[in-house]
XYZ file of C-alpha atoms in Angstrom:
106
model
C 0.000 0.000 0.000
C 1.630 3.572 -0.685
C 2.086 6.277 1.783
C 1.979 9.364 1.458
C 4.798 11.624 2.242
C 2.873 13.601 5.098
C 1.154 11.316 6.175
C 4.417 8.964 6.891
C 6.064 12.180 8.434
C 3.404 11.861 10.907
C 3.559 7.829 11.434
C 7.124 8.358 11.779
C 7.339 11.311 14.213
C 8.163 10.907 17.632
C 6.042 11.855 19.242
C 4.042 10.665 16.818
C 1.883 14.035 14.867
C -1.983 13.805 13.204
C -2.175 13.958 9.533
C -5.209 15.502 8.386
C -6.682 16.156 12.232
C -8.708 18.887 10.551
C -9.738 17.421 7.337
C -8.710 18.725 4.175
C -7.806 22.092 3.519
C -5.252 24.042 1.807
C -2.794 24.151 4.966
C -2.927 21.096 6.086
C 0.840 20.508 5.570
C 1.258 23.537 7.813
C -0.549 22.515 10.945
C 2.057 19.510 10.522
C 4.868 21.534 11.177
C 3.197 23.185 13.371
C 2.714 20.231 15.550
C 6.328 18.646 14.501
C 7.481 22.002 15.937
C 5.523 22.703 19.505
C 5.705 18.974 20.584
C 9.738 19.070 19.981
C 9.651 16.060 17.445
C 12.253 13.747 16.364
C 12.507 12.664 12.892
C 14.752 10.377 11.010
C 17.144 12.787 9.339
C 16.231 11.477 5.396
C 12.095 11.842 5.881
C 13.191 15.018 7.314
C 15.215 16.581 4.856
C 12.412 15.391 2.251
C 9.664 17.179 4.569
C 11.377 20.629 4.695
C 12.551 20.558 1.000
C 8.951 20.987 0.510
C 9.200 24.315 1.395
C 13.215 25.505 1.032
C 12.019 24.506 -2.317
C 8.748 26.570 -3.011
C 9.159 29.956 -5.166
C 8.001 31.982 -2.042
C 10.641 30.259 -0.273
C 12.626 33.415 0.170
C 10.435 36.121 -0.373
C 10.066 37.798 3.406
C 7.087 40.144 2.004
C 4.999 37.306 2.195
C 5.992 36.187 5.640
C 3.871 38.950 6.769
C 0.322 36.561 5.901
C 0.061 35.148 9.359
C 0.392 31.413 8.176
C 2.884 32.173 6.362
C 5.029 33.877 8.509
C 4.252 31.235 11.544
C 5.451 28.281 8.482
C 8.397 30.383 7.729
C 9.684 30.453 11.065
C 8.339 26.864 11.477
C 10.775 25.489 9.084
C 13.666 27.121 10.433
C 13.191 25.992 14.339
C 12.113 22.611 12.533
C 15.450 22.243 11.054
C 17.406 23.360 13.778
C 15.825 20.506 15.960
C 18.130 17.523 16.515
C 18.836 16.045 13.879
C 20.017 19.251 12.705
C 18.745 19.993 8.645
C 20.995 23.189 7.112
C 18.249 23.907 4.714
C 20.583 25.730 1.849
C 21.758 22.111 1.099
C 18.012 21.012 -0.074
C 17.570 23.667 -2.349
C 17.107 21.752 -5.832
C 16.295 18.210 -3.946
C 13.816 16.138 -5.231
C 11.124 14.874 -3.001
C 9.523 11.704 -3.366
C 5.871 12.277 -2.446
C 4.846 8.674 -2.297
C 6.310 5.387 -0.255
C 5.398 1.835 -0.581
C 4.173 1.000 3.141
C 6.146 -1.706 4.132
């Protein structure tokens, strides 16, 4: 059965994060992070580098103007404290990665 990339971000979190605990909706990927980020989560250094080349990766990415939409600006600093968690991401070294959105569940 495949697995999603988010969703096995969450499986694989420890502590262990919802997927999806508000339904779908446009920042659902977000309120990940967001969770990743306030419970302190550890995640295995490959699933995390994939996870925040997802954004180090998106053409807004480095444009601050937009950091000042409120979800925005909470993601942008998400990803940072994110990659500074142990294990430590330096997030220049993802730009151009490719991210492979879908896993075989083993």
């Amino acid at each position: 059965m495949a697995k999603d990339l988010l969703q096995r971000v969450a499986d694989e979190a420890r502590p262990p994060a919802v997927w999806g605990r508000y339904g779908m909706f446009e920042n659902a990927d977000d309120v990940l992070l967001d969770d990743l980020v306030e419970s302190g989560a550890w995640l295995d250094l490959e699933i995390k580098k994939q996870l925040l080349a997802l954004w180090v990766n998106d053409e807004d990415f480095d444009n601050t103007d937009s950091w000042k939409e409120p979800i925005t600006g909470r993601t942008q600093k998400n990803v940072r404290k994110f990659a500074v968690m142990d294990p430590v991401v330096d997030l220049e070294s993802l730009r151009g990665m490719k991210v492979k959105l879908v896993y075989d569940d083993e």
